XYZ file of N, CA and C in Angstrom:
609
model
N -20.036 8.663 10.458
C -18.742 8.004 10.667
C -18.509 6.938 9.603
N -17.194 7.045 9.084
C -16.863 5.835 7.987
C -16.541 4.587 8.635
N -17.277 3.507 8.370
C -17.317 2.165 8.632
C -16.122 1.277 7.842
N -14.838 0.744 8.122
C -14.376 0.444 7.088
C -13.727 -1.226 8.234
N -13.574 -2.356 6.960
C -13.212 -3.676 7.344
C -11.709 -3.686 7.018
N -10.584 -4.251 7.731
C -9.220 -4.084 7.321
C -9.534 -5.556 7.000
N -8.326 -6.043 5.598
C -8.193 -7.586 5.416
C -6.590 -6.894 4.963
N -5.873 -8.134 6.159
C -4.408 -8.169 5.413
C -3.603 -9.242 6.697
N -2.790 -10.003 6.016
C -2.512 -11.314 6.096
C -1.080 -10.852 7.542
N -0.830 -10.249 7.014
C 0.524 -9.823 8.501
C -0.296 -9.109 10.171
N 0.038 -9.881 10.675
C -1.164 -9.746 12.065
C -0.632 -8.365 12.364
N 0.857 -8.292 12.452
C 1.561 -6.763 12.535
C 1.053 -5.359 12.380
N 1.368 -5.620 10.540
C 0.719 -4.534 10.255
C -0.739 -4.757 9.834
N -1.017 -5.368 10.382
C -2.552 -5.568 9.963
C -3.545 -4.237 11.840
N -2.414 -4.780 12.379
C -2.907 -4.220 13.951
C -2.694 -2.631 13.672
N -1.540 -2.143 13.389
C -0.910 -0.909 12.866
C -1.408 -0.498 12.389
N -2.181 -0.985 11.152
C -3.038 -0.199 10.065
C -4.565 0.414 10.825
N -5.177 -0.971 11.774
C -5.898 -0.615 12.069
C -6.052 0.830 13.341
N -5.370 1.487 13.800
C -4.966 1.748 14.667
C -4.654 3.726 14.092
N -3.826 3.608 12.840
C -3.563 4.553 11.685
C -4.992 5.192 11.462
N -5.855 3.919 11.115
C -6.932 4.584 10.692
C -7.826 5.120 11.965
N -7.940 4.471 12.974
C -8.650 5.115 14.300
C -8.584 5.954 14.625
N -6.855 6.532 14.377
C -5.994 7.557 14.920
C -6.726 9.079 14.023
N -7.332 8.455 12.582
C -7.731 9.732 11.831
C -9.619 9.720 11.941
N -10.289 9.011 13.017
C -11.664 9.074 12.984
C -12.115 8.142 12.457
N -11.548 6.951 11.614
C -12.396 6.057 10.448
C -12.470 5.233 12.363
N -14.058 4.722 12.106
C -14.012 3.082 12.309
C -14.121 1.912 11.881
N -13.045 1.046 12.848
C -12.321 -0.163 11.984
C -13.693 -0.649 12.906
N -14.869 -1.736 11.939
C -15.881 -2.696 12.528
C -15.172 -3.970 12.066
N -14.296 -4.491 11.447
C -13.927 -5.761 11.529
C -12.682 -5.762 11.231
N -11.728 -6.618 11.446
C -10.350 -6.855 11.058
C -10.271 -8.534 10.541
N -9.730 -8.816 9.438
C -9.513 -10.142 8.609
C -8.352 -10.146 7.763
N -7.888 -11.539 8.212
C -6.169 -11.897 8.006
C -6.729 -12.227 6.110
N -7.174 -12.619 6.063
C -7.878 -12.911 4.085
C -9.293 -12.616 3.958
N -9.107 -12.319 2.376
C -10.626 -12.289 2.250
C -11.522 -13.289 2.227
N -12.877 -12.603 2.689
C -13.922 -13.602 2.864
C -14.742 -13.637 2.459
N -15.677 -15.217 2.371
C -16.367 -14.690 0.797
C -18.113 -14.870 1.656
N -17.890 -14.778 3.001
C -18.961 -14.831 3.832
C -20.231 -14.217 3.355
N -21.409 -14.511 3.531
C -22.984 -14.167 3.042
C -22.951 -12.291 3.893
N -23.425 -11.897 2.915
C -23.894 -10.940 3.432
C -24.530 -10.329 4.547
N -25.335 -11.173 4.974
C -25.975 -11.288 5.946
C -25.026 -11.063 7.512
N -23.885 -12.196 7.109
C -22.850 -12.539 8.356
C -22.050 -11.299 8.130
N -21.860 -10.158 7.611
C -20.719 -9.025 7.623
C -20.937 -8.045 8.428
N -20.293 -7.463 8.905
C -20.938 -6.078 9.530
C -20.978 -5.270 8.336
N -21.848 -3.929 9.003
C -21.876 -2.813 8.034
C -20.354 -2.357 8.109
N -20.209 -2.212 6.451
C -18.936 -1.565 5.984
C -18.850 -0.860 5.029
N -18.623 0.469 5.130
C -18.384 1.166 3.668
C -17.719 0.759 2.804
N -16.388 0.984 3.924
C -14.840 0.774 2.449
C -14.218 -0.559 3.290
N -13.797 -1.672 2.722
C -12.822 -2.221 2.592
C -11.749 -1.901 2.248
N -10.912 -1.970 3.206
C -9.010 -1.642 3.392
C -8.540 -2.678 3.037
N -7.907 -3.145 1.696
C -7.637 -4.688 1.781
C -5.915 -4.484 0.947
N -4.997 -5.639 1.703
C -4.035 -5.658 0.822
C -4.000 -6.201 -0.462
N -3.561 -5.990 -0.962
C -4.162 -6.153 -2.777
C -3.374 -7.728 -2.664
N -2.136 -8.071 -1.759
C -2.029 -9.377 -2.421
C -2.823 -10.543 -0.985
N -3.440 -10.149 -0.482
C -4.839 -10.478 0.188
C -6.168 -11.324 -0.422
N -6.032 -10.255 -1.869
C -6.881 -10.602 -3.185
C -6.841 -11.964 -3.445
N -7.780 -12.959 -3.162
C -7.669 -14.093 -3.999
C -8.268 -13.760 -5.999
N -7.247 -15.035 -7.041
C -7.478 -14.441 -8.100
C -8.718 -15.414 -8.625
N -9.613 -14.467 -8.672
C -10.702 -15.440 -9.048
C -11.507 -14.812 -10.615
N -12.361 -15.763 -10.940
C -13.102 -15.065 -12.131
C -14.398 -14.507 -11.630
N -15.059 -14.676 -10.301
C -15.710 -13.725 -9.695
C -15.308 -12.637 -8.652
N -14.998 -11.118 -9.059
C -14.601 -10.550 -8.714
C -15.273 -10.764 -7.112
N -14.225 -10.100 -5.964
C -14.733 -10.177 -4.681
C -15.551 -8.943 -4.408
N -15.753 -8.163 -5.281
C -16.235 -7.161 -4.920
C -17.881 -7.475 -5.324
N -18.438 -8.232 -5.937
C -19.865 -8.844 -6.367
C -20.118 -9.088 -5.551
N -19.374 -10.011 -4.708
C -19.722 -10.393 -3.410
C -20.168 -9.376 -2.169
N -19.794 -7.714 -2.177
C -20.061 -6.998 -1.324
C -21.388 -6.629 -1.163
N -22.109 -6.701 0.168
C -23.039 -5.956 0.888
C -23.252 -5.140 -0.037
N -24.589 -4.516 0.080
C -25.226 -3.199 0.216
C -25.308 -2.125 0.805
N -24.213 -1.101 0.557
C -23.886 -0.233 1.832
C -24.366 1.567 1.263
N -24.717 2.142 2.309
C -25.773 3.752 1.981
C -24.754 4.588 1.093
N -23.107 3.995 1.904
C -21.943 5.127 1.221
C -21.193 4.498 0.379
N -21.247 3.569 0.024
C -20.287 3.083 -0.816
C -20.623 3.489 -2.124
N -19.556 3.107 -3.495
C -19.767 3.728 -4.843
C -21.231 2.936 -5.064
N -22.019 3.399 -6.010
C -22.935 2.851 -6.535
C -23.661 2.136 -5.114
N -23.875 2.402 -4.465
C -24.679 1.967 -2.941
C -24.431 0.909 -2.689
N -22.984 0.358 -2.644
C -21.847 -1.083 -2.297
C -20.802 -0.392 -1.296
N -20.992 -1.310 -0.781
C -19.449 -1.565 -0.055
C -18.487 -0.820 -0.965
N -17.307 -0.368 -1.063
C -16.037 -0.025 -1.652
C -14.990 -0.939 -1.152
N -14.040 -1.223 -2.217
C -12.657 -2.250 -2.223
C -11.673 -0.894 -2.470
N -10.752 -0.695 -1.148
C -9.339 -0.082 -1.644
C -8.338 -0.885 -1.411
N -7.498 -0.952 -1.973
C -6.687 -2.195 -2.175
C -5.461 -1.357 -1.885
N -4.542 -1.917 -1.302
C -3.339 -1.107 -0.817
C -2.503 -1.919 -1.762
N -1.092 -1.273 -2.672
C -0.978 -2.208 -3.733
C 1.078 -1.691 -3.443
N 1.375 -3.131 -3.654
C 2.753 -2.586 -3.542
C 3.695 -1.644 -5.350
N 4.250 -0.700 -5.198
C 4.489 -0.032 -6.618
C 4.806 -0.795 -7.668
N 6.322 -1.788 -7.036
C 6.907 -2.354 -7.967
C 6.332 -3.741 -8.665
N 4.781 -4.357 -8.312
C 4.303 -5.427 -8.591
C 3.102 -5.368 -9.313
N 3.404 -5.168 -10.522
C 2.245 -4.633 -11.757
C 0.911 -6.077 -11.564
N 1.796 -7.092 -11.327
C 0.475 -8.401 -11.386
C -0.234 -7.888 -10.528
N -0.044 -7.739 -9.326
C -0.633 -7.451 -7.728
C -1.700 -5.960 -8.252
N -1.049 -5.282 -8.886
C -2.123 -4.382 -8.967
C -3.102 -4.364 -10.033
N -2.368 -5.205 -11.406
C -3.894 -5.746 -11.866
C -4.764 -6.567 -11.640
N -4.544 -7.727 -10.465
C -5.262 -8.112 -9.679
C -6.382 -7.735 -9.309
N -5.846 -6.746 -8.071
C -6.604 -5.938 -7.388
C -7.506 -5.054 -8.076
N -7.242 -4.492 -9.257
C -8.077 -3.979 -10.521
C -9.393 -5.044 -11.022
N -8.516 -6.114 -11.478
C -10.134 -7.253 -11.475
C -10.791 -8.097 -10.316
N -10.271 -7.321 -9.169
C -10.887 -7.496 -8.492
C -12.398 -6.188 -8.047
N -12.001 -5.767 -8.948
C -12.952 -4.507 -8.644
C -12.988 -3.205 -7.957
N -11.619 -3.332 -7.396
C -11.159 -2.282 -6.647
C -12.032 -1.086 -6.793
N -11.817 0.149 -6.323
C -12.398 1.491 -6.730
C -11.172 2.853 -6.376
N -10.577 2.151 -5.441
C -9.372 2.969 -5.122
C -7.885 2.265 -4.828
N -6.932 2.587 -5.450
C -5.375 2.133 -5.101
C -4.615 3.208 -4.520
N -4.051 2.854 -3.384
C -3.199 3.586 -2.608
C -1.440 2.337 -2.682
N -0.215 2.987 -2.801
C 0.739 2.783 -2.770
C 0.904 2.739 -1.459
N 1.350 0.862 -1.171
C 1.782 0.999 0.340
C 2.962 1.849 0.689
N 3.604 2.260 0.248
C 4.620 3.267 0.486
C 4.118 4.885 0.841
N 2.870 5.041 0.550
C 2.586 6.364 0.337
C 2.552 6.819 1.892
N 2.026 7.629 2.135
C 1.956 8.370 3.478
C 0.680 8.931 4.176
N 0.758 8.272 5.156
C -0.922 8.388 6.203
C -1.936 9.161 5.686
N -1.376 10.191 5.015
C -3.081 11.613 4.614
C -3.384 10.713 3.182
N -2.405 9.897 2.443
C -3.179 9.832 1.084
C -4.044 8.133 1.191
N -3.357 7.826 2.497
C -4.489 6.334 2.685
C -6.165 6.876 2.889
N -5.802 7.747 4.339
C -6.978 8.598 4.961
C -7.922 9.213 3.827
N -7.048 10.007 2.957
C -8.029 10.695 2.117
C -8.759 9.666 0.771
N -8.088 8.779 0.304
C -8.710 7.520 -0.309
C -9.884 6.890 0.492
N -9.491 6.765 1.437
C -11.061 6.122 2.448
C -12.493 7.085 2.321
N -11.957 8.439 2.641
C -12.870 9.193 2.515
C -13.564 9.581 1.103
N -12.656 9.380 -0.247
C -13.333 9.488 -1.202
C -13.954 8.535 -1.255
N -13.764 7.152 -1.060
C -14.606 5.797 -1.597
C -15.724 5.685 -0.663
N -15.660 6.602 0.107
C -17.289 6.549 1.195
C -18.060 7.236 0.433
N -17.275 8.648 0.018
C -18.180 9.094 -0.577
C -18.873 9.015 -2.215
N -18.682 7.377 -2.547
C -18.967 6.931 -4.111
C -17.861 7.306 -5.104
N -16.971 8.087 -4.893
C -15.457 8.473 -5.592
C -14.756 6.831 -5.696
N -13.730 7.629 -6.895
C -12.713 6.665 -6.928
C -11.423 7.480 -6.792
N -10.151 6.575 -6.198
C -9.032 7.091 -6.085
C -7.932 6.525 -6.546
N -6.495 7.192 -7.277
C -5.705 6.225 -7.446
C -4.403 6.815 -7.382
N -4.087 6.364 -6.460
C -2.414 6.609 -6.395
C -1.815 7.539 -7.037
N -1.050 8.804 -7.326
C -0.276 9.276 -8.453
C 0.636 8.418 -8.444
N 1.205 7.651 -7.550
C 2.988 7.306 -7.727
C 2.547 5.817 -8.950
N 1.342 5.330 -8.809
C 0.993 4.149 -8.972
C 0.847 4.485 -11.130
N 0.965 5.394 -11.568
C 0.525 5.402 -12.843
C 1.526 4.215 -13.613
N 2.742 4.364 -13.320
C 3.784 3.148 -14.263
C 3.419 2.398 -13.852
N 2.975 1.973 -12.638
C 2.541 0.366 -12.156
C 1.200 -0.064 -13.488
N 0.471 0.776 -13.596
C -0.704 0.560 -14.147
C -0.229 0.307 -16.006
N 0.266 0.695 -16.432
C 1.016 0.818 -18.082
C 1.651 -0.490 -17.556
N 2.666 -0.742 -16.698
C 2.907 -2.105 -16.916
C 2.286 -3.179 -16.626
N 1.054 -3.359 -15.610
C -0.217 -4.466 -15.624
C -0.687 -4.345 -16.794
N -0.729 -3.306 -17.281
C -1.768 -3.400 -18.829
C -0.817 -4.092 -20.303
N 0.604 -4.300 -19.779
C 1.246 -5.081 -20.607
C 1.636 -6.396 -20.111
N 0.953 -6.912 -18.941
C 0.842 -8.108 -18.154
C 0.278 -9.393 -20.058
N 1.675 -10.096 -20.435
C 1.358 -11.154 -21.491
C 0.583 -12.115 -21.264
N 0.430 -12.452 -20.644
C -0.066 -13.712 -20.037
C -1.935 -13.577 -19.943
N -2.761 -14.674 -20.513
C -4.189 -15.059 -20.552
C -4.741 -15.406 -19.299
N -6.015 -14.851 -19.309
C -6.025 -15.851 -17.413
C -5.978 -17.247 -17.715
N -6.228 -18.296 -18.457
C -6.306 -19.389 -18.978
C -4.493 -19.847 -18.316
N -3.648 -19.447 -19.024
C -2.356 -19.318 -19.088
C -1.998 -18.682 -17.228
N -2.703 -18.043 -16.504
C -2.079 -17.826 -15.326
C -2.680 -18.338 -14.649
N -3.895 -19.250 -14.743
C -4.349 -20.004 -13.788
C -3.417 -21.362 -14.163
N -2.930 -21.867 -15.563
C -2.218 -22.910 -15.099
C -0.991 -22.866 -14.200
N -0.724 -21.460 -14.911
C 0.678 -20.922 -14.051
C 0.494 -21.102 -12.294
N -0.335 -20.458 -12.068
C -0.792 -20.297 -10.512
C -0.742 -21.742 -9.673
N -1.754 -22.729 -10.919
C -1.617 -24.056 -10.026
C 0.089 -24.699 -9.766
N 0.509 -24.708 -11.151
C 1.967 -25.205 -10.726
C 2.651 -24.364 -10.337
N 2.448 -23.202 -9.245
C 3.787 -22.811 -8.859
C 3.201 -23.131 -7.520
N 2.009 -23.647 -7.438
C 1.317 -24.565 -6.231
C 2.245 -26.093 -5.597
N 3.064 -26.055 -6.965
C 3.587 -27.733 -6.498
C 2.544 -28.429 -7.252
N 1.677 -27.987 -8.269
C 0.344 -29.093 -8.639
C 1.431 -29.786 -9.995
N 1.312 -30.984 -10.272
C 1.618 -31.528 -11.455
C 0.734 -31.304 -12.866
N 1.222 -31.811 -13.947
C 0.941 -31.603 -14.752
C -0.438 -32.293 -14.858
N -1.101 -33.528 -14.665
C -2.152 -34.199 -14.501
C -3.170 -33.735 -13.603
N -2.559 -33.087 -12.252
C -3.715 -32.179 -11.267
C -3.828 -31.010 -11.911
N -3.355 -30.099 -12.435
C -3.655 -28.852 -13.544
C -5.162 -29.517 -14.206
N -4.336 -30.445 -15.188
C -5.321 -30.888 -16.088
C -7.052 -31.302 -15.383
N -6.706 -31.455 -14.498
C -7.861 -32.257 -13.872
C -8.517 -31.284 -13.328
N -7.981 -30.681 -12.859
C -8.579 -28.774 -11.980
C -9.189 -28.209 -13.117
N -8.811 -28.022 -14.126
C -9.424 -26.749 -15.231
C -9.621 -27.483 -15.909
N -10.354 -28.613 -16.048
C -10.675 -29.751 -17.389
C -10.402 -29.650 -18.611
N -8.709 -29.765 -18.893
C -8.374 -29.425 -19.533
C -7.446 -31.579 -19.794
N -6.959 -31.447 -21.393
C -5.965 -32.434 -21.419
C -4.902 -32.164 -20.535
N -3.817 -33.253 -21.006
C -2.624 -32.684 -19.849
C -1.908 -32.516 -21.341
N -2.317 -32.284 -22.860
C -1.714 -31.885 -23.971
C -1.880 -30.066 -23.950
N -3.324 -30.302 -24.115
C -3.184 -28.854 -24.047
C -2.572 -27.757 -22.419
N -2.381 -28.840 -21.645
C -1.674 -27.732 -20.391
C -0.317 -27.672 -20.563
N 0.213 -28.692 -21.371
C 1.862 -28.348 -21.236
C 1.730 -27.437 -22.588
N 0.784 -27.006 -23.623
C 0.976 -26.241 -24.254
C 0.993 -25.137 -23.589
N 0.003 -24.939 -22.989
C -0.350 -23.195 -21.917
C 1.512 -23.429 -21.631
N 1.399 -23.898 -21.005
C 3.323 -23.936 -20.175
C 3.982 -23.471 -20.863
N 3.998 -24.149 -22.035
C 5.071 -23.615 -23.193
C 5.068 -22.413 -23.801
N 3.568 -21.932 -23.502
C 3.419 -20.387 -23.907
C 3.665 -19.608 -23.018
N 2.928 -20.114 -22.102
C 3.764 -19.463 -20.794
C 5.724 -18.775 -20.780
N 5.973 -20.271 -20.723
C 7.567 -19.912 -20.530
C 8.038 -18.884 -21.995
N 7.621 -18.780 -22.920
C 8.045 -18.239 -24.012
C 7.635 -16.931 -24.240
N 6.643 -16.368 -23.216
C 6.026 -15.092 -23.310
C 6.720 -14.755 -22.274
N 7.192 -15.199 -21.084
C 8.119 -14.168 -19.952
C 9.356 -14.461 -20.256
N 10.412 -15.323 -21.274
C 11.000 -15.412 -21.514
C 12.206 -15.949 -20.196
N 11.097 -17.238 -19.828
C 11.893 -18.221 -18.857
C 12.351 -18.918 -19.541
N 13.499 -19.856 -18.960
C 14.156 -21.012 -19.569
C 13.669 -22.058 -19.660
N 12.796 -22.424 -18.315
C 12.019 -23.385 -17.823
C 10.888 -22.829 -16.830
N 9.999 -24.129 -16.462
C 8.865 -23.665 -15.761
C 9.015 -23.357 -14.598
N 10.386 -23.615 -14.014
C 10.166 -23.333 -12.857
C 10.870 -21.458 -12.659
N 11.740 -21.344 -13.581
C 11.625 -20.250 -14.347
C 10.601 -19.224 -14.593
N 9.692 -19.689 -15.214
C 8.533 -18.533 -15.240
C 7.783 -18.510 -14.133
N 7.741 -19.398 -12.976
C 7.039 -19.070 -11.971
C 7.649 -17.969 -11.282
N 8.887 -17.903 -11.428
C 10.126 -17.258 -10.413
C 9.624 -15.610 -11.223
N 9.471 -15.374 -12.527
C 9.368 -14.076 -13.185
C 8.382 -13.574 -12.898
N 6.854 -14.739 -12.664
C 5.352 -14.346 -12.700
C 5.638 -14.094 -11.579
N 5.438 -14.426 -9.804
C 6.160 -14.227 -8.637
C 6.736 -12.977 -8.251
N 7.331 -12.684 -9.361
C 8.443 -11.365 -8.944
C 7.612 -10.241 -9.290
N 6.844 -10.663 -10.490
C 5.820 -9.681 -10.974
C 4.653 -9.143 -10.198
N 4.450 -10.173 -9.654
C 3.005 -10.513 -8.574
C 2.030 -10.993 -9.797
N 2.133 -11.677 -10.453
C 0.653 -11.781 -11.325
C 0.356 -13.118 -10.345
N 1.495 -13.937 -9.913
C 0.346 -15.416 -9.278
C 0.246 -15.115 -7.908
C-alpha cells in the first residue's frame, strides 16, 4: 500500500484531496496545512508527499533533503509531488528547487494525480504534459535568488534596513538588488514588481 502525507494550506481542499486519494487505495498517514521541517524521527512512514507547490517554503535547503528514508521512494527517499498551478511559472520553479520528482497540474483530472503517486512510489518521475510552457517560462524566470529573496522580504512589508539586516547585506547594495529588480520585470516601482513577481508566483 502507498503511504503518502498531504501538505496544503486550504483546510477544504486539503480534506477533498485527502479523501480523492483514499477513494483510489493510496493511504493518506498524515495531513499538514504547511510544510514541516520536523526530524525524521517525528514523521510517519511516507512514500510520496502530496504537497501544494505554493505550500513550498523558498529556501536554499531544498525540503526534500530534509525527507526520511523511505523502501519506495526515488532513490530510497520519501518522494515530493507538488501539485502546481499552470499559469504560475515562479510556483513551479519553486517546487522544482525544491526537489520535487513529480508535477501534476492542479487542473488536471483524478487518474493523472493517482497515476503520478503511483509512479513516484515506484522511484519514477512524473510531469504534467499540460505543464511543459509552464516549465520554458520558469526557466526564463530573470530574477537571482539574491534578487528574490530581497524581493520576497519586501513584499513582506520588511523595509529597506530589515532586508539589509536579514541577508547581511548594506542597505546600498539592497536598493541596488531593487533597482535591478524593478528593471528586469519591467515595474515602475517596487511596489510594482512585487505585484508582477506575485502574479508570477516566484515570491
Amino acid at each position: 500500500m502507498i503511504r503518502v502525507t498531504v501538505v496544503y494550506e486550504a483546510q477544504l481542499l486539503r480534506i477533498a484531496l485527502e479523501e480523492l486519494l483514499r477513494s483510489s487505495g493510496i493511504h493518506v498517514v498524515s495531513s499538514l496545512p504547511r510544510w514541516s521541517h520536523a526530524p525524521a524521527a517525528e514523521r510517519p512512514e511516507t512514500d510520496v508527499y502530496v504537497a501544494d507547490a505554493e505550500c513550498l517554503p523558498p529556501s536554499v535547503v531544498p525540503p526534500t533533503a530534509c525527507l526520511p528514508s523511505s523502501p519506495a521512494g526515488a532513490a530510497g527517499r520519501s518522494a515530493l509531488l507538488a501539485l502546481v498551478p499552470g499559469q504560475r511559472p515562479g510556483v513551479l520553479r519553486r517546487a522544482h528547487e525544491a526537489g520535487a520528482a513529480g508535477f501534476v497540474d492542479k487542473d488536471s483530472p483524478k487518474c493523472r494525480l493517482v497515476e503520478a503517486v503511483h509512479r513516484l512510489a515506484r522511484g519514477e518521475r512524473f510531469i504534467d504534459d499540460t505543464l511543459a510552457l509552464g516549465f520554458l517560462q520558469a526557466a526564463e524566470m530573470p530574477l537571482t535568488r539574491r534578487e528574490l529573496s530581497v524581493l520576497s522580504l519586501a513584499a513582506n512589508g520588511a523595509p529597506i534596513s530589515e532586508i539589509a539586516a536579514t541577508l547581511f547585506l548594506s542597505k546600498g547594495t539592497v536598493r541596488n538588488y531593487m533597482a535591478s529588480v524593478i528593471r528586469k520585470v519591467g515595474a515602475r516601482n517596487r511596489v510594482d514588481a512585487i505585484r508582477i513577481a506575485q502574479g508570477a508566483g516566484w515570491t
